Amino acid sequence: MTPTSHGEEAAAGTERVGVVGCGLMGSGIAELSALAGCDVRVAVSSRGSLAAGRSRIVASLDRAVRAERIGAATRDEALGRISFTTDLIDLADRQLVIESIAEDKAAKVELFALLDKTLEDPEAILASNTSSLSITAMASVTGRPEQVVGIHFFSPAQLIPLVEVISSLHTAESVAARAEEFVTVSLGKQAIRSTDRTGFVVNALLVPYLLAAVRMVESSFASAETIDRGMTLGCSHPVGPLKLADLIGLDVLRSVADALYDEFKEALYAPPPLLTRMVESGLLGKKAGRGFYRYG
């Protein structure tokens, strides 16, 4: 097996990794896997996405070099382990494929059906990086539901230490264990297990808190600055809820809230009208330059 950047070996059975999607999350997962010594192949939908994804990974690795988290040689070795394709058939030899496309249930289900037909190894693991959607729904369209698992990274994947490993009712324990080994041994992350319930562990707790802060702003009870200052100074949170919402992306927050409300029909999960209007207006948070705060 190829040595990882930490001097360990990549987890058995997951040396050839495929990543579908190369946005903010997909590029981070590809980067992590390459730094861990894996042979990484990234599948994207178009040549434009390929160029953008490659640039995103190069820029991230360059930042890591400037911050002295890695050396230039390590960066170059990692880039040499990553290849790109616009054809899913090029993932046929992968031992683990992690889907990281947009949070759209229909699109993910369609992709899993295609990946199931593409992968040659019957023991290959199909994983989703979804933050809220049903792993069971994706597994149900494959001929290998026991090989399907959730591996949910947090943004930015390169820096946040936690990963959730989610088992559906069909996921074999051996598959969940292999996924957890990949996360902890190969990638050097911390893992927690969750059952297949919308929001899993972290977002089921976090999203109602963020939505409550949005409602406070919406009702003019307090400003975003006041709320965030109260939670950072009064509760020792490293960042306030409105600034965190901006960092996550208000479109992502609304998507997760929609999924939680669809499943549980509880008012605390319902997206406030202000959040919906901000998303409709393109005020998506830091990535758009403006959300509850303005960004230069």
mmCIF file of C-alpha atoms in Angstrom:
data_model
loop_
_atom_site.group_PDB
_atom_site.id
_atom_site.type_symbol
_atom_site.label_atom_id
_atom_site.label_comp_id
_atom_site.label_asym_id
_atom_site.label_seq_id
_atom_site.Cartn_x
_atom_site.Cartn_y
_atom_site.Cartn_z
ATOM 1 C CA MET A 1 0.000 0.000 0.000
ATOM 2 C CA THR A 2 1.108 3.577 -0.603
ATOM 3 C CA PRO A 3 2.336 5.358 2.565
ATOM 4 C CA THR A 4 0.215 8.248 3.761
ATOM 5 C CA SER A 5 1.519 11.693 4.665
ATOM 6 C CA HIS A 6 1.470 10.603 8.312
ATOM 7 C CA GLY A 7 3.663 7.594 7.688
ATOM 8 C CA GLU A 8 0.753 5.171 7.994
ATOM 9 C CA GLU A 9 -0.739 2.986 5.307
ATOM 10 C CA ALA A 10 -3.993 3.621 3.495
ATOM 11 C CA ALA A 11 -6.799 1.515 4.927
ATOM 12 C CA ALA A 12 -7.017 -1.920 3.384
ATOM 13 C CA GLY A 13 -9.357 -2.078 0.409
ATOM 14 C CA THR A 14 -9.641 1.662 -0.163
ATOM 15 C CA GLU A 15 -6.454 2.582 -1.973
ATOM 16 C CA ARG A 16 -8.233 3.409 -5.273
ATOM 17 C CA VAL A 17 -10.688 6.163 -4.397
ATOM 18 C CA GLY A 18 -13.223 7.798 -6.676
ATOM 19 C CA VAL A 19 -14.873 11.146 -5.941
ATOM 20 C CA VAL A 20 -17.921 12.332 -7.884
ATOM 21 C CA GLY A 21 -18.172 16.113 -7.882
ATOM 22 C CA CYS A 22 -15.380 18.628 -7.366
ATOM 23 C CA GLY A 23 -17.039 21.596 -5.718
ATOM 24 C CA LEU A 24 -16.008 22.848 -2.299
ATOM 25 C CA MET A 25 -16.624 19.494 -0.590
ATOM 26 C CA GLY A 26 -15.620 17.128 -3.398
ATOM 27 C CA SER A 27 -12.315 18.906 -3.965
ATOM 28 C CA GLY A 28 -11.569 18.766 -0.239
ATOM 29 C CA ILE A 29 -12.272 15.027 -0.088
ATOM 30 C CA ALA A 30 -10.099 14.412 -3.156
ATOM 31 C CA GLU A 31 -7.278 16.472 -1.624
ATOM 32 C CA LEU A 32 -7.462 14.621 1.698
ATOM 33 C CA SER A 33 -7.458 11.231 -0.018
ATOM 34 C CA ALA A 34 -4.469 12.136 -2.197
ATOM 35 C CA LEU A 35 -2.521 13.415 0.818
ATOM 36 C CA ALA A 36 -3.304 10.059 2.463
ATOM 37 C CA GLY A 37 -1.521 8.257 -0.372
ATOM 38 C CA CYS A 38 -4.584 7.059 -2.257
ATOM 39 C CA ASP A 39 -4.908 6.900 -6.040
ATOM 40 C CA VAL A 40 -7.737 9.404 -6.549
ATOM 41 C CA ARG A 41 -9.908 9.781 -9.634
ATOM 42 C CA VAL A 42 -12.402 12.663 -9.686
ATOM 43 C CA ALA A 43 -15.456 12.491 -11.966
ATOM 44 C CA VAL A 44 -17.166 15.737 -12.939
ATOM 45 C CA SER A 45 -20.014 16.673 -15.265
ATOM 46 C CA SER A 46 -18.171 18.891 -17.754
ATOM 47 C CA ARG A 47 -14.776 20.112 -18.944
ATOM 48 C CA GLY A 48 -15.502 23.443 -17.272
ATOM 49 C CA SER A 49 -16.130 21.737 -13.940
ATOM 50 C CA LEU A 50 -12.933 19.742 -14.420
ATOM 51 C CA ALA A 51 -10.820 22.871 -14.861
ATOM 52 C CA ALA A 52 -12.501 24.638 -11.940
ATOM 53 C CA GLY A 53 -12.107 21.601 -9.690
ATOM 54 C CA ARG A 54 -8.448 21.160 -10.514
ATOM 55 C CA SER A 55 -7.806 24.862 -9.824
ATOM 56 C CA ARG A 56 -9.645 24.612 -6.498
ATOM 57 C CA ILE A 57 -7.460 21.690 -5.356
ATOM 58 C CA VAL A 58 -4.223 23.367 -6.500
ATOM 59 C CA ALA A 59 -5.166 26.592 -4.700
ATOM 60 C CA SER A 60 -6.009 24.719 -1.492
ATOM 61 C CA LEU A 61 -2.738 22.777 -1.514
ATOM 62 C CA ASP A 62 -0.820 25.986 -2.220
ATOM 63 C CA ARG A 63 -2.466 27.582 0.833
ATOM 64 C CA ALA A 64 -1.420 24.578 2.917
ATOM 65 C CA VAL A 65 2.187 25.040 1.752
ATOM 66 C CA ARG A 66 2.137 28.759 2.592
ATOM 67 C CA ALA A 67 0.723 27.950 6.030
ATOM 68 C CA GLU A 68 3.510 25.363 6.459
ATOM 69 C CA ARG A 69 1.030 22.549 7.078
ATOM 70 C CA ILE A 70 2.680 20.564 4.265
ATOM 71 C CA GLY A 71 5.830 20.908 2.187
ATOM 72 C CA ALA A 72 6.022 21.681 -1.523
ATOM 73 C CA ALA A 73 7.129 18.108 -2.272
ATOM 74 C CA THR A 74 4.086 16.702 -0.472
ATOM 75 C CA ARG A 75 1.833 19.035 -2.464
ATOM 76 C CA ASP A 76 3.351 17.891 -5.739
ATOM 77 C CA GLU A 77 3.075 14.215 -4.788
ATOM 78 C CA ALA A 78 -0.592 14.670 -3.852
ATOM 79 C CA LEU A 79 -1.377 16.404 -7.146
ATOM 80 C CA GLY A 80 0.331 13.544 -8.965
ATOM 81 C CA ARG A 81 -2.089 11.079 -7.353
ATOM 82 C CA ILE A 82 -5.217 12.893 -8.608
ATOM 83 C CA SER A 83 -6.675 12.364 -12.073
ATOM 84 C CA PHE A 84 -9.890 13.759 -13.543
ATOM 85 C CA THR A 85 -12.573 12.455 -15.882
ATOM 86 C CA THR A 86 -15.929 13.455 -17.298
ATOM 87 C CA ASP A 87 -16.990 9.809 -17.788
ATOM 88 C CA LEU A 88 -18.223 7.661 -14.887
ATOM 89 C CA ILE A 89 -16.899 4.534 -16.616
ATOM 90 C CA ASP A 90 -13.415 5.658 -15.587
ATOM 91 C CA LEU A 91 -14.380 4.882 -11.982
ATOM 92 C CA ALA A 92 -14.924 1.205 -12.808
ATOM 93 C CA ASP A 93 -11.807 0.014 -10.928
ATOM 94 C CA ARG A 94 -12.373 2.066 -7.773
ATOM 95 C CA GLN A 95 -12.600 0.342 -4.381
ATOM 96 C CA LEU A 96 -14.374 3.259 -2.708
ATOM 97 C CA VAL A 97 -16.431 5.945 -4.451
ATOM 98 C CA ILE A 98 -17.616 8.993 -2.497
ATOM 99 C CA GLU A 99 -20.443 10.994 -4.049
ATOM 100 C CA SER A 100 -20.288 14.732 -3.350
ATOM 101 C CA ILE A 101 -22.728 16.373 -5.748
ATOM 102 C CA ALA A 102 -25.447 18.916 -4.904
ATOM 103 C CA GLU A 103 -27.946 18.100 -2.126
ATOM 104 C CA ASP A 104 -30.625 16.871 -4.529
ATOM 105 C CA LYS A 105 -32.207 13.542 -3.637
ATOM 106 C CA ALA A 106 -33.326 12.671 -7.186
ATOM 107 C CA ALA A 107 -29.888 13.453 -8.623
ATOM 108 C CA LYS A 108 -28.117 11.399 -5.978
ATOM 109 C CA VAL A 109 -30.433 8.424 -6.427
ATOM 110 C CA GLU A 110 -29.881 8.523 -10.191
ATOM 111 C CA LEU A 111 -26.118 8.703 -9.691
ATOM 112 C CA PHE A 112 -26.051 5.719 -7.325
ATOM 113 C CA ALA A 113 -27.944 3.602 -9.850
ATOM 114 C CA LEU A 114 -25.320 4.476 -12.474
ATOM 115 C CA LEU A 115 -22.373 3.883 -10.148
ATOM 116 C CA ASP A 116 -23.755 0.482 -9.171
ATOM 117 C CA LYS A 117 -23.623 -0.571 -12.827
ATOM 118 C CA THR A 118 -20.173 0.984 -13.316
ATOM 119 C CA LEU A 119 -18.102 -0.469 -10.470
ATOM 120 C CA GLU A 120 -16.462 -3.793 -11.325
ATOM 121 C CA ASP A 121 -15.544 -4.903 -7.786
ATOM 122 C CA PRO A 122 -18.596 -6.417 -6.039
ATOM 123 C CA GLU A 123 -16.983 -5.479 -2.701
ATOM 124 C CA ALA A 124 -16.533 -1.814 -3.667
ATOM 125 C CA ILE A 125 -18.092 0.667 -1.257
ATOM 126 C CA LEU A 126 -20.479 3.360 -2.471
ATOM 127 C CA ALA A 127 -20.584 6.321 -0.116
ATOM 128 C CA SER A 128 -22.476 9.604 0.016
ATOM 129 C CA ASN A 129 -21.211 12.843 1.517
ATOM 130 C CA THR A 130 -24.795 14.060 1.980
ATOM 131 C CA SER A 131 -25.365 16.230 5.043
ATOM 132 C CA SER A 132 -29.008 15.278 5.479
ATOM 133 C CA LEU A 133 -30.496 12.965 2.831
ATOM 134 C CA SER A 134 -31.513 9.331 3.174
ATOM 135 C CA ILE A 135 -28.741 6.768 2.684
ATOM 136 C CA THR A 136 -31.460 4.127 2.379
ATOM 137 C CA ALA A 137 -32.970 5.887 -0.643
ATOM 138 C CA MET A 138 -29.614 5.795 -2.436
ATOM 139 C CA ALA A 139 -28.910 2.207 -1.428
ATOM 140 C CA SER A 140 -32.323 1.013 -2.595
ATOM 141 C CA VAL A 141 -31.579 1.658 -6.293
ATOM 142 C CA THR A 142 -28.416 -0.454 -6.244
ATOM 143 C CA GLY A 143 -27.860 -4.193 -6.357
ATOM 144 C CA ARG A 144 -25.498 -3.877 -3.389
ATOM 145 C CA PRO A 145 -27.424 -1.995 -0.643
ATOM 146 C CA GLU A 146 -25.245 -3.569 2.038
ATOM 147 C CA GLN A 147 -22.216 -1.836 0.424
ATOM 148 C CA VAL A 148 -23.734 1.664 0.633
ATOM 149 C CA VAL A 149 -22.821 3.975 3.519
ATOM 150 C CA GLY A 150 -22.799 7.655 4.400
ATOM 151 C CA ILE A 151 -19.435 9.382 4.916
ATOM 152 C CA HIS A 152 -20.315 12.960 5.830
ATOM 153 C CA PHE A 153 -17.442 15.454 5.930
ATOM 154 C CA PHE A 154 -17.784 18.967 7.332
ATOM 155 C CA SER A 155 -16.647 22.095 5.500
ATOM 156 C CA PRO A 156 -13.822 22.707 4.961
ATOM 157 C CA ALA A 157 -13.095 18.989 4.763
ATOM 158 C CA GLN A 158 -9.348 19.601 4.848
ATOM 159 C CA LEU A 159 -9.510 21.255 8.278
ATOM 160 C CA ILE A 160 -12.564 20.080 10.240
ATOM 161 C CA PRO A 161 -11.589 16.931 12.172
ATOM 162 C CA LEU A 162 -15.019 15.267 12.390
ATOM 163 C CA VAL A 163 -16.634 12.870 9.905
ATOM 164 C CA GLU A 164 -19.991 11.139 10.419
ATOM 165 C CA VAL A 165 -20.288 7.514 9.268
ATOM 166 C CA ILE A 166 -23.938 6.650 8.612
ATOM 167 C CA SER A 167 -25.384 3.151 8.255
ATOM 168 C CA SER A 168 -28.749 2.469 6.678
ATOM 169 C CA LEU A 169 -30.858 -0.529 7.671
ATOM 170 C CA HIS A 170 -29.064 -2.456 4.899
ATOM 171 C CA THR A 171 -25.436 -1.425 5.501
ATOM 172 C CA ALA A 172 -23.226 -4.346 6.526
ATOM 173 C CA GLU A 173 -21.308 -3.714 9.733
ATOM 174 C CA SER A 174 -18.110 -4.747 7.950
ATOM 175 C CA VAL A 175 -18.723 -1.978 5.393
ATOM 176 C CA ALA A 176 -19.326 0.654 8.076
ATOM 177 C CA ALA A 177 -16.151 -0.527 9.815
ATOM 178 C CA ARG A 178 -14.149 -0.237 6.573
ATOM 179 C CA ALA A 179 -15.536 3.261 6.027
ATOM 180 C CA GLU A 180 -14.622 4.271 9.575
ATOM 181 C CA GLU A 181 -11.136 2.809 9.145
ATOM 182 C CA PHE A 182 -10.648 4.828 5.966
ATOM 183 C CA VAL A 183 -11.741 7.998 7.758
ATOM 184 C CA THR A 184 -9.651 7.492 10.888
ATOM 185 C CA VAL A 185 -6.586 5.525 9.761
ATOM 186 C CA SER A 186 -6.067 6.794 6.216
ATOM 187 C CA LEU A 187 -7.355 10.356 6.566
ATOM 188 C CA GLY A 188 -6.498 10.903 10.219
ATOM 189 C CA LYS A 189 -9.977 12.194 11.087
ATOM 190 C CA GLN A 190 -12.235 11.571 14.073
ATOM 191 C CA ALA A 191 -15.379 9.560 13.313
ATOM 192 C CA ILE A 192 -18.750 9.249 14.976
ATOM 193 C CA ARG A 193 -21.455 6.768 13.957
ATOM 194 C CA SER A 194 -25.047 7.700 13.163
ATOM 195 C CA THR A 195 -28.139 5.851 12.097
ATOM 196 C CA ASP A 196 -29.857 6.866 8.856
ATOM 197 C CA ARG A 197 -32.056 9.682 10.114
ATOM 198 C CA THR A 198 -32.282 13.047 8.367
ATOM 199 C CA GLY A 199 -29.653 15.432 9.708
ATOM 200 C CA PHE A 200 -27.752 12.583 11.354
ATOM 201 C CA VAL A 201 -26.188 13.676 14.684
ATOM 202 C CA VAL A 202 -24.638 17.098 14.135
ATOM 203 C CA ASN A 203 -27.111 18.818 11.820
ATOM 204 C CA ALA A 204 -30.112 17.526 13.761
ATOM 205 C CA LEU A 205 -28.792 19.548 16.700
ATOM 206 C CA LEU A 206 -27.134 22.422 14.865
ATOM 207 C CA VAL A 207 -29.804 23.430 12.334
ATOM 208 C CA PRO A 208 -32.602 24.286 14.839
ATOM 209 C CA TYR A 209 -30.097 26.483 16.702
ATOM 210 C CA LEU A 210 -29.126 28.341 13.511
ATOM 211 C CA LEU A 211 -32.758 28.741 12.455
ATOM 212 C CA ALA A 212 -33.650 30.151 15.879
ATOM 213 C CA ALA A 213 -30.968 32.810 15.381
ATOM 214 C CA VAL A 214 -32.383 33.658 11.937
ATOM 215 C CA ARG A 215 -35.852 34.054 13.477
ATOM 216 C CA MET A 216 -34.429 36.467 16.066
ATOM 217 C CA VAL A 217 -33.091 38.672 13.265
ATOM 218 C CA GLU A 218 -36.312 38.299 11.270
ATOM 219 C CA SER A 219 -38.446 39.500 14.191
ATOM 220 C CA SER A 220 -36.063 42.409 14.938
ATOM 221 C CA PHE A 221 -35.543 40.960 18.409
ATOM 222 C CA ALA A 222 -31.768 41.392 17.982
ATOM 223 C CA SER A 223 -29.243 42.107 15.264
ATOM 224 C CA ALA A 224 -26.944 39.467 13.796
ATOM 225 C CA GLU A 225 -23.989 41.176 15.485
ATOM 226 C CA THR A 226 -25.704 41.149 18.889
ATOM 227 C CA ILE A 227 -26.733 37.511 18.612
ATOM 228 C CA ASP A 228 -23.270 36.388 17.526
ATOM 229 C CA ARG A 229 -21.554 38.460 20.220
ATOM 230 C CA GLY A 230 -23.873 36.996 22.833
ATOM 231 C CA MET A 231 -23.103 33.417 21.838
ATOM 232 C CA THR A 232 -19.350 33.876 21.458
ATOM 233 C CA LEU A 233 -18.847 35.848 24.668
ATOM 234 C CA GLY A 234 -21.651 34.336 26.742
ATOM 235 C CA CYS A 235 -21.361 30.687 25.697
ATOM 236 C CA SER A 236 -17.722 30.534 24.544
ATOM 237 C CA HIS A 237 -18.734 29.425 21.050
ATOM 238 C CA PRO A 238 -15.842 30.009 18.610
ATOM 239 C CA VAL A 239 -18.201 31.636 16.103
ATOM 240 C CA GLY A 240 -21.754 32.971 16.383
ATOM 241 C CA PRO A 241 -24.742 31.278 14.701
ATOM 242 C CA LEU A 242 -25.310 33.895 11.963
ATOM 243 C CA LYS A 243 -21.664 34.044 10.962
ATOM 244 C CA LEU A 244 -21.602 30.235 10.999
ATOM 245 C CA ALA A 245 -24.681 30.161 8.773
ATOM 246 C CA ASP A 246 -22.866 32.457 6.330
ATOM 247 C CA LEU A 247 -19.840 30.148 6.364
ATOM 248 C CA ILE A 248 -21.962 27.043 5.751
ATOM 249 C CA GLY A 249 -23.899 28.761 2.967
ATOM 250 C CA LEU A 250 -27.485 29.890 3.427
ATOM 251 C CA ASP A 251 -28.597 27.733 0.487
ATOM 252 C CA VAL A 252 -27.081 24.670 2.161
ATOM 253 C CA LEU A 253 -28.711 25.584 5.476
ATOM 254 C CA ARG A 254 -32.118 25.925 3.837
ATOM 255 C CA SER A 255 -31.666 22.611 1.998
ATOM 256 C CA VAL A 256 -30.893 20.762 5.228
ATOM 257 C CA ALA A 257 -33.760 22.510 7.016
ATOM 258 C CA ASP A 258 -36.147 21.513 4.215
ATOM 259 C CA ALA A 259 -35.053 17.877 4.506
ATOM 260 C CA LEU A 260 -35.467 17.882 8.278
ATOM 261 C CA TYR A 261 -38.915 19.490 8.077
ATOM 262 C CA ASP A 262 -40.036 17.068 5.345
ATOM 263 C CA GLU A 263 -39.191 14.118 7.564
ATOM 264 C CA PHE A 264 -40.289 15.306 11.002
ATOM 265 C CA LYS A 265 -42.845 18.083 10.315
ATOM 266 C CA GLU A 266 -41.696 19.939 13.416
ATOM 267 C CA ALA A 267 -41.810 23.753 13.426
ATOM 268 C CA LEU A 268 -38.262 24.152 14.746
ATOM 269 C CA TYR A 269 -36.959 22.682 11.469
ATOM 270 C CA ALA A 270 -38.996 24.918 9.128
ATOM 271 C CA PRO A 271 -36.877 27.472 7.211
ATOM 272 C CA PRO A 272 -37.852 31.023 8.263
ATOM 273 C CA PRO A 273 -39.173 33.244 5.443
ATOM 274 C CA LEU A 274 -36.136 35.536 5.821
ATOM 275 C CA LEU A 275 -33.788 32.645 5.051
ATOM 276 C CA THR A 276 -35.829 31.682 1.991
ATOM 277 C CA ARG A 277 -35.859 35.267 0.684
ATOM 278 C CA MET A 278 -32.114 35.646 1.169
ATOM 279 C CA VAL A 279 -31.459 32.456 -0.792
ATOM 280 C CA GLU A 280 -33.829 33.570 -3.553
ATOM 281 C CA SER A 281 -31.948 36.892 -3.697
ATOM 282 C CA GLY A 282 -28.554 35.210 -4.039
ATOM 283 C CA LEU A 283 -27.426 36.347 -0.582
ATOM 284 C CA LEU A 284 -25.872 32.970 0.189
ATOM 285 C CA GLY A 285 -23.278 33.990 2.753
ATOM 286 C CA LYS A 286 -19.510 34.296 2.541
ATOM 287 C CA LYS A 287 -19.170 32.474 -0.793
ATOM 288 C CA ALA A 288 -21.476 35.077 -2.408
ATOM 289 C CA GLY A 289 -19.901 38.071 -0.664
ATOM 290 C CA ARG A 290 -22.994 38.804 1.363
ATOM 291 C CA GLY A 291 -25.336 37.027 3.759
ATOM 292 C CA PHE A 292 -26.039 38.235 7.271
ATOM 293 C CA TYR A 293 -22.698 40.008 6.903
ATOM 294 C CA ARG A 294 -20.837 41.592 4.010
ATOM 295 C CA TYR A 295 -17.520 40.105 2.907
ATOM 296 C CA GLY A 296 -14.786 41.870 0.988
#
